[in-house]
Coordinates of C-alpha atoms and ligand atoms in Angstrom, one line a residue:
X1 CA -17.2 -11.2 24.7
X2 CA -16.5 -14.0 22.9
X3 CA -19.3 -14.4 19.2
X4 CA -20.6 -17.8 18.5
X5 CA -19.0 -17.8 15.3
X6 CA -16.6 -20.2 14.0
X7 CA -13.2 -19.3 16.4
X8 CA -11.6 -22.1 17.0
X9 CA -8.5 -23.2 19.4
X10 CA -6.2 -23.5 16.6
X11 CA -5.4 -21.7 13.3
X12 CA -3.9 -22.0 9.9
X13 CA -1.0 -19.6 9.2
X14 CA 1.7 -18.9 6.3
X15 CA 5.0 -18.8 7.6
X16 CA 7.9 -17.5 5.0
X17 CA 10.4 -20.7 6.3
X18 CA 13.5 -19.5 4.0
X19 CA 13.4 -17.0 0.7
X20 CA 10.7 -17.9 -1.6
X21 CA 9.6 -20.8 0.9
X22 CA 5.9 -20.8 2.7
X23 CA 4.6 -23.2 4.6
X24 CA 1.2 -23.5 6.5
X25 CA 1.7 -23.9 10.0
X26 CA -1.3 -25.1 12.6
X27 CA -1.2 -22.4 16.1
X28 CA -2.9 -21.4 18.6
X29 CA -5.5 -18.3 18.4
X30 CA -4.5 -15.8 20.7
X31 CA -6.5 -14.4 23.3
X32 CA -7.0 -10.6 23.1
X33 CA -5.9 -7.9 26.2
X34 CA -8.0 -5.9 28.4
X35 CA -8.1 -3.5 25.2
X36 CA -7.9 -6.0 22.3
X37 CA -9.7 -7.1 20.2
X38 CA -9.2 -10.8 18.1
X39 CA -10.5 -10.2 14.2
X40 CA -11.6 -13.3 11.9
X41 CA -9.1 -12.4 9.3
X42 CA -10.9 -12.2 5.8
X43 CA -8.8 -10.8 3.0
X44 CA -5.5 -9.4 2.7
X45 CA -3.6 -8.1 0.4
X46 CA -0.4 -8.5 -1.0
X47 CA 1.6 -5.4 -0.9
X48 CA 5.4 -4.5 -2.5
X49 CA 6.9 -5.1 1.1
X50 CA 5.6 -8.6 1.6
X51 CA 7.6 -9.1 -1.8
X52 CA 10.3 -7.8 -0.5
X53 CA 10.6 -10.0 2.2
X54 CA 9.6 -12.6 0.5
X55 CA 12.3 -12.1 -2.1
X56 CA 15.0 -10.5 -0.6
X57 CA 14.5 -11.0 3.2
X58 CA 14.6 -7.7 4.1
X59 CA 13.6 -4.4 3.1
X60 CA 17.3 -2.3 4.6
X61 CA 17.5 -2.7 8.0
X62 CA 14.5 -4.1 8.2
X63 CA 15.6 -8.0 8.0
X64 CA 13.2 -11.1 8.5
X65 CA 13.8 -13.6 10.9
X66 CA 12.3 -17.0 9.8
X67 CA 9.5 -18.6 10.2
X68 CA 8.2 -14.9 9.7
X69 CA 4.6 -14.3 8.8
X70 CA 3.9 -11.5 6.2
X71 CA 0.8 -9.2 5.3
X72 CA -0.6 -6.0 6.6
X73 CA -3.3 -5.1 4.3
X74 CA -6.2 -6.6 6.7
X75 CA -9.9 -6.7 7.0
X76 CA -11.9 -9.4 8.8
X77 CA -14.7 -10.0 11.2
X78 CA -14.5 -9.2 15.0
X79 CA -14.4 -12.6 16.7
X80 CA -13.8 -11.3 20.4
X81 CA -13.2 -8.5 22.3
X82 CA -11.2 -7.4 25.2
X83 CA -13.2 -6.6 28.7
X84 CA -12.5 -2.7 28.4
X85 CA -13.0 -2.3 24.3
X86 CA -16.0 0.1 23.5
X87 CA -18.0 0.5 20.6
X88 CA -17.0 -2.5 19.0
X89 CA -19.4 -5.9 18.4
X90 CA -18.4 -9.6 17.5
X91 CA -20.2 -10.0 14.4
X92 CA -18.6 -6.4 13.1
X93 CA -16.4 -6.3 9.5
X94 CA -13.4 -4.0 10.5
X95 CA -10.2 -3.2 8.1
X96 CA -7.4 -3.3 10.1
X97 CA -4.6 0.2 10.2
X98 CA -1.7 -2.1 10.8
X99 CA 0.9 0.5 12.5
X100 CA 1.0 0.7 16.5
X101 CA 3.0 4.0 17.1
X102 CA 4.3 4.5 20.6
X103 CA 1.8 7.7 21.0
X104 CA 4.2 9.1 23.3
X105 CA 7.4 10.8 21.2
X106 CA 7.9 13.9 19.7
X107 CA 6.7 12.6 15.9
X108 CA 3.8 10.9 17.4
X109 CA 2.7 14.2 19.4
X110 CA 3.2 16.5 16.4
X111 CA 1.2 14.5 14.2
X112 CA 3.4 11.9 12.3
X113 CA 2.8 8.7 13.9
X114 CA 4.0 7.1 10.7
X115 CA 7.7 8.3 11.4
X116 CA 7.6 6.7 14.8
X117 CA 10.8 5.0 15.4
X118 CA 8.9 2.6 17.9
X119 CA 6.1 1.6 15.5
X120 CA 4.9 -2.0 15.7
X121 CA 4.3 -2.3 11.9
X122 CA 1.9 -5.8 11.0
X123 CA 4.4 -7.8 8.9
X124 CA 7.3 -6.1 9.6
X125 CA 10.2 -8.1 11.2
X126 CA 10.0 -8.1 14.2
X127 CA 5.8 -7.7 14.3
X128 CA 4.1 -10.9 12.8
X129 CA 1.6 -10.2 9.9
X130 CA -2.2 -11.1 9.1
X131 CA -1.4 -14.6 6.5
X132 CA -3.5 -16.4 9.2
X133 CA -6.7 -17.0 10.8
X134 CA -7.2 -14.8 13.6
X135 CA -5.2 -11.8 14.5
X136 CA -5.3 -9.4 17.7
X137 CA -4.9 -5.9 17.6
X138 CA -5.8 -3.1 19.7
X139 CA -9.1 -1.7 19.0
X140 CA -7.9 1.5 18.6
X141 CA -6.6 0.1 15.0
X142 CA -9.9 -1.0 14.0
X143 CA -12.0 0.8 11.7
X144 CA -15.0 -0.2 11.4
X145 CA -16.5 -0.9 7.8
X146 CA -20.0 0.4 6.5
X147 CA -22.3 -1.9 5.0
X148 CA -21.6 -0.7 1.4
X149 CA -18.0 -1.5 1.9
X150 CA -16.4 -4.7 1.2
X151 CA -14.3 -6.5 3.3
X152 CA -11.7 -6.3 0.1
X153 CA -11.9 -2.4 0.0
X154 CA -11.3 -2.7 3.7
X155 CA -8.0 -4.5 3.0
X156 CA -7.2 -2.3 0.0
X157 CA -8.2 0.9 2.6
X158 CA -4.3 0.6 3.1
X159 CA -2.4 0.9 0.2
X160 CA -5.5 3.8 -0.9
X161 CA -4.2 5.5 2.6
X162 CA -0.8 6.2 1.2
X163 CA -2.2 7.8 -1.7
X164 CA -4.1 9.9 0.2
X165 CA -1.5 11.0 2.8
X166 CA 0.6 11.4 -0.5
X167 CA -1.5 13.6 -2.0
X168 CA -1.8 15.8 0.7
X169 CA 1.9 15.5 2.0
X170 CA 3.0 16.8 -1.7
X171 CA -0.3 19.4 -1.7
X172 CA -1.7 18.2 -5.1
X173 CA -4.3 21.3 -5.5
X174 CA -7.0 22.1 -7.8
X175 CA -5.8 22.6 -11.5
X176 CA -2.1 21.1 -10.8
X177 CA -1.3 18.7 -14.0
X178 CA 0.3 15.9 -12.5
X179 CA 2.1 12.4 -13.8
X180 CA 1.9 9.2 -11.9
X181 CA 5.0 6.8 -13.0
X182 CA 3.7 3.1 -11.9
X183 CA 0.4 2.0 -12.0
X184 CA 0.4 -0.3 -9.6
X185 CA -2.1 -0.5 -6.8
X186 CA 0.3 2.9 -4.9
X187 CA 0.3 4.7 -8.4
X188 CA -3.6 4.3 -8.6
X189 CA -4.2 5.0 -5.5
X190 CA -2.0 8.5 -6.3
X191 CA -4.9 8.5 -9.7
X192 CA -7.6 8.4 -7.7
X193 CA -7.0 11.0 -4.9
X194 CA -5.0 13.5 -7.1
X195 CA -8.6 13.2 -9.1
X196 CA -10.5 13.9 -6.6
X197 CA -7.8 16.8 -5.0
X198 CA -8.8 18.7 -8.1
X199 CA -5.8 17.8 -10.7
X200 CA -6.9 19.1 -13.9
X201 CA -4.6 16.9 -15.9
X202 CA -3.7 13.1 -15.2
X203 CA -0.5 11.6 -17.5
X204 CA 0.2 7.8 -16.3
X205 CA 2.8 5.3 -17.2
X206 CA 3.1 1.2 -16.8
X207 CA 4.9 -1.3 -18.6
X208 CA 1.6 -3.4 -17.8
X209 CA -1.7 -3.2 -20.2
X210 CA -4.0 -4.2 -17.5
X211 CA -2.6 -1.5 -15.1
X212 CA -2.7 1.4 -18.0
X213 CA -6.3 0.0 -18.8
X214 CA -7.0 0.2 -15.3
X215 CA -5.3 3.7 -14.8
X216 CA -7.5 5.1 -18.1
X217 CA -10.8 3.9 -16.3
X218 CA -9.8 5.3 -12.9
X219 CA -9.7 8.6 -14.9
X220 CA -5.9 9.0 -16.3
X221 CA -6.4 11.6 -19.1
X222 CA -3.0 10.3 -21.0
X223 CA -1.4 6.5 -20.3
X224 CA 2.1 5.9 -21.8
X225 CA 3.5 2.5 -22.8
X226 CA 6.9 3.4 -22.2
X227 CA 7.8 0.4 -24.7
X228 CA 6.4 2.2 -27.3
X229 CA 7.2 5.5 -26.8
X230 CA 9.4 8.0 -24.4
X231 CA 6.7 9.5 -22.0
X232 CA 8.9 11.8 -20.9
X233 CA 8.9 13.2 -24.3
X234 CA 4.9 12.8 -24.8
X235 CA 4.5 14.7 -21.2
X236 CA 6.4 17.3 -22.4
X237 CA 5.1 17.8 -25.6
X238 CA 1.5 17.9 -24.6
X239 CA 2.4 20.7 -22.1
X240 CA 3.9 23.1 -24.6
X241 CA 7.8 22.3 -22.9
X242 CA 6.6 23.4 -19.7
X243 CA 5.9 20.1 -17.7
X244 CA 3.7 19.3 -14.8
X245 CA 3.5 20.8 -11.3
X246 CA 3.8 17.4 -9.2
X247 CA 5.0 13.9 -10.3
X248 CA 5.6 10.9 -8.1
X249 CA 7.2 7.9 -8.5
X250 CA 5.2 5.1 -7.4
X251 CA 7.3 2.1 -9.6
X252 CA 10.9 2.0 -7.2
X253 CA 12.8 2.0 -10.4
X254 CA 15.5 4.2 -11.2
X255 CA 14.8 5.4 -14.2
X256 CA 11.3 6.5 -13.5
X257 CA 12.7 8.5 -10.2
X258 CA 14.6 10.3 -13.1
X259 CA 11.1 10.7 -15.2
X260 CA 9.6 12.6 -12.9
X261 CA 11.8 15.0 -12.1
X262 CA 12.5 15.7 -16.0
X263 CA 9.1 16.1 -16.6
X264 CA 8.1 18.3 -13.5
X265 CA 7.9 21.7 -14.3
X266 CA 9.6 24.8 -12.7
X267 CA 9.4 25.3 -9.3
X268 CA 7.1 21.7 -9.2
X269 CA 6.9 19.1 -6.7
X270 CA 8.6 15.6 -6.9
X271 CA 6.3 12.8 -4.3
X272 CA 9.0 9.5 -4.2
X273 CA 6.6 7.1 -3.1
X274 CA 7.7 3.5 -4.5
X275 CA 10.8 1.9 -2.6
X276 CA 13.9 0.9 -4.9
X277 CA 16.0 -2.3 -4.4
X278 CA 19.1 -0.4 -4.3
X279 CA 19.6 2.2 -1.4
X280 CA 20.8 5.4 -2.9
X281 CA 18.6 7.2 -6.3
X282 CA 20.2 9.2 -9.1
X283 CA 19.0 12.5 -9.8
X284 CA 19.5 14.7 -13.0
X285 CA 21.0 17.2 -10.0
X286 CA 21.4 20.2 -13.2
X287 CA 17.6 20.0 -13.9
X288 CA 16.5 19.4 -10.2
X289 CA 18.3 23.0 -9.2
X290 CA 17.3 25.0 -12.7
X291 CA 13.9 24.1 -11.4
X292 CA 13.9 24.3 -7.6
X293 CA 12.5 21.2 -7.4
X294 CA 10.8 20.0 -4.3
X295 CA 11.3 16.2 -3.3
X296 CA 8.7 14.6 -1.0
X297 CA 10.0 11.3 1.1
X298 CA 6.4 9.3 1.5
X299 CA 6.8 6.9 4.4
X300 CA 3.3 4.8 4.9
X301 CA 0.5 6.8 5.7
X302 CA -1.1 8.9 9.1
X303 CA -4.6 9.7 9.9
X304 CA -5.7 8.7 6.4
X305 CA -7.2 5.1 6.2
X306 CA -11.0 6.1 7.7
X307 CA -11.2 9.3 5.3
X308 CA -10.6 6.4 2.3
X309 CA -13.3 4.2 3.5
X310 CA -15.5 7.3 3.7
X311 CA -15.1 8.2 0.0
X312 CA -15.1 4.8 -1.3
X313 CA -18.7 4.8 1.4
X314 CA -20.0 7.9 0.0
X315 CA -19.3 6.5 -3.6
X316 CA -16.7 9.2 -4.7
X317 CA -13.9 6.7 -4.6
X318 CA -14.6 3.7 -7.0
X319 CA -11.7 0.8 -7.1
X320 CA -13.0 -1.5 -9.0
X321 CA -10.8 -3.2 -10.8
X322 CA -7.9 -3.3 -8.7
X323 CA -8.5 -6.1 -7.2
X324 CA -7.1 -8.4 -10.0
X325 CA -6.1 -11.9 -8.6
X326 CA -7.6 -13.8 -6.1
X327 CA -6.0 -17.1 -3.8
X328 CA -6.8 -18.9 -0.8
X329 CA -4.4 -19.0 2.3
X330 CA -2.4 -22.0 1.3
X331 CA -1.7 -20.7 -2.0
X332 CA -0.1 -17.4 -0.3
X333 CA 3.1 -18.4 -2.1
X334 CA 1.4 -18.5 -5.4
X335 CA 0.5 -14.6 -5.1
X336 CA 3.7 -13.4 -3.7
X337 CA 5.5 -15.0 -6.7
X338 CA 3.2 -13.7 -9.1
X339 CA 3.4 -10.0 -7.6
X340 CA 7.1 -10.3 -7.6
X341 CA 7.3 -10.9 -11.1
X342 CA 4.4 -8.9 -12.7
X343 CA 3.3 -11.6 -14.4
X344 CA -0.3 -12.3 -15.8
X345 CA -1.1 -8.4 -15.8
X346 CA -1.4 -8.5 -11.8
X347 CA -2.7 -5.3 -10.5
X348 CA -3.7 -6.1 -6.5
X349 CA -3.1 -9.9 -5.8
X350 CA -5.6 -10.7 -2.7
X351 CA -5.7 -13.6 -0.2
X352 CA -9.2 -14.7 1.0
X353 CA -9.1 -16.5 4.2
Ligands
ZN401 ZN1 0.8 -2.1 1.8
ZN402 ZN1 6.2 7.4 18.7

């Protein structure tokens, strides 16, 4: 049914047009399928990946064809629905789960829909992302959004999802110390859940004041400036030698891969959630064995985005402050260059449409 609101026949959207390069482009609103459903889009965020491509191009294999709209970390209004979508109202705010997994191999039957080789992945070349108007999806990606949550925590419902799915995929339990290298928005969503899992002990680490202050008020015991001192050897030292049993990278750096496993302690767990430029990671491989490490591959997120917008619903999972830049749709180009180079203490850059 179509709402009365403001859908119009044509739309504003970003297009990356070359490396570095946007350019709003007027196009036409598409129409949603039997079981689609066309969403307002209100605010999206700016993830790693969109830098990535809007950098380099290409995350691997994954290469951008231009003009190539980015963004995947979606929440709007529902402008229209498809004849056969139920439970669903024009009027509705919705965040959007921007993977489309085939539902029908052996990864998607067993649980992992996030390994799917066939996904349709929002801003992923060759699916076109939410840096526009209006967007259709299948309603079976919507989730729809209590009243006490924000359209913003909608959109940040994503990159909260992989910490959640992280936590669990790397069993952070009740009384496990653990260290988070990168605060970004992925290093505090990695804060918040390993908090609520139980951890007893939080170390953090960030170049970036605002994202230690943030990382301190989202309940870090310990933040490191690793300008001013080896956290490595802080970690350590506060845990008589012995280390922590799980540490993730969340920053894609080399060095902080190496971090975590120095400072893991025997038999811990090692969750590699930020994605490096390069292709191949060095590991200290003498200390890895000594201490049967256990390294955790975290790609995206599965079945984790509606239990986020639960907690941050039920109260229990507070991200304020993440949110630490805001622009408007034609200056998506603006945001994309600040994320890419950390600059004015970004946290979560986010684009209001
Ligand atoms: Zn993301
Ligand atoms: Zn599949």
């Amino acid at each position: 049914m179509r709402g009365q609101g403001d859908k119009m026949s044509t739309q504003q959207a970003a297009y990356l047009v070359a490396k570095e390069k946007v350019e709003i482009q007027e196009v036409p609103v598409p129409v949603p399928g039997t079981d689609e459903v066309l969403v307002r889009i209100k605010t999206v965020g700016i993830c790693g990946s969109d830098v990535h491509y809007f950098r380099e191009g290409r995350i691997g294999e994954q290469v951008v064809t231009f003009p190539f709209i980015v963004g995947h970390e979606a929440a709007g209004i529902v402008a229209e629905t498809g004849p056969k979508v139920k439970g669903l109202l024009t009027g509705q705010k919705v965040a959007i789960d921007p993977g489309v997994p085939c539902g029908k191999c052996e990864v998607c039957l067993t649980g992992k829909p996030n390994l799917c080789l066939k996904v349709r992945f929002l801003g992923t070349p060759p699916i076109e992302g939410a840096f526009r108007e209006y967007l259709v999806m299948p309603a079976a990606n919507l989730i729809p959004l209590p009243d006490n949550v924000t359209l913003e925590e909608g959109s940040l419902s994503e990159p909260l999802a992989v910490g959640l799915y992280a936590t669990r995929l790397v069993s952070v339990a009740l009384d496990d110390k653990v260290t988070i290298f990168g605060c970004g928005p992925i290093g505090l969503s990695l804060l918040l859940c390993a908090r609520l899992a139980g951890a007893s002990t939080i170390f953090a680490s960030d170049l970036i004041p605002e994202r230690r202050a943030c990382a301190k008020r989202l309940g870090a015991d310990y933040v490191f400036d690793p300008k001013k001192c080896d956290p490595v050897k802080e970690i350590l030292g506060l845990t008589q030698g012995k280390g922590v049993q799980v540490t993730f990278e969340a920053a894609g750096q080399p060095e902080t891969l190496i971090q975590a496993v120095t400072t893991a302690a025997l038999s811990g767990r090692v969750g590699i959630v930020g994605i490096p430029i390069e292709d191949y990671w060095q590991i200290p491989s003498y200390s890895a064995r000594r201490k049967e490490l256990a390294f955790f591959n975290v790609r995206r997120s599965a079945f984790a985005a509606e239990k986020v917008i639960d907690l941050m619903a039920s109260g229990k999972m507070d991200v304020k402050g993440m949110v630490s830049h805001r622009f408007p749709l034609e200056r998506v180009a603006e945001g994309l260059q600040l994320a890419a180079e950390y600059r004015d203490g970004v946290i979560k850059a986010m684009i209001d449409i």
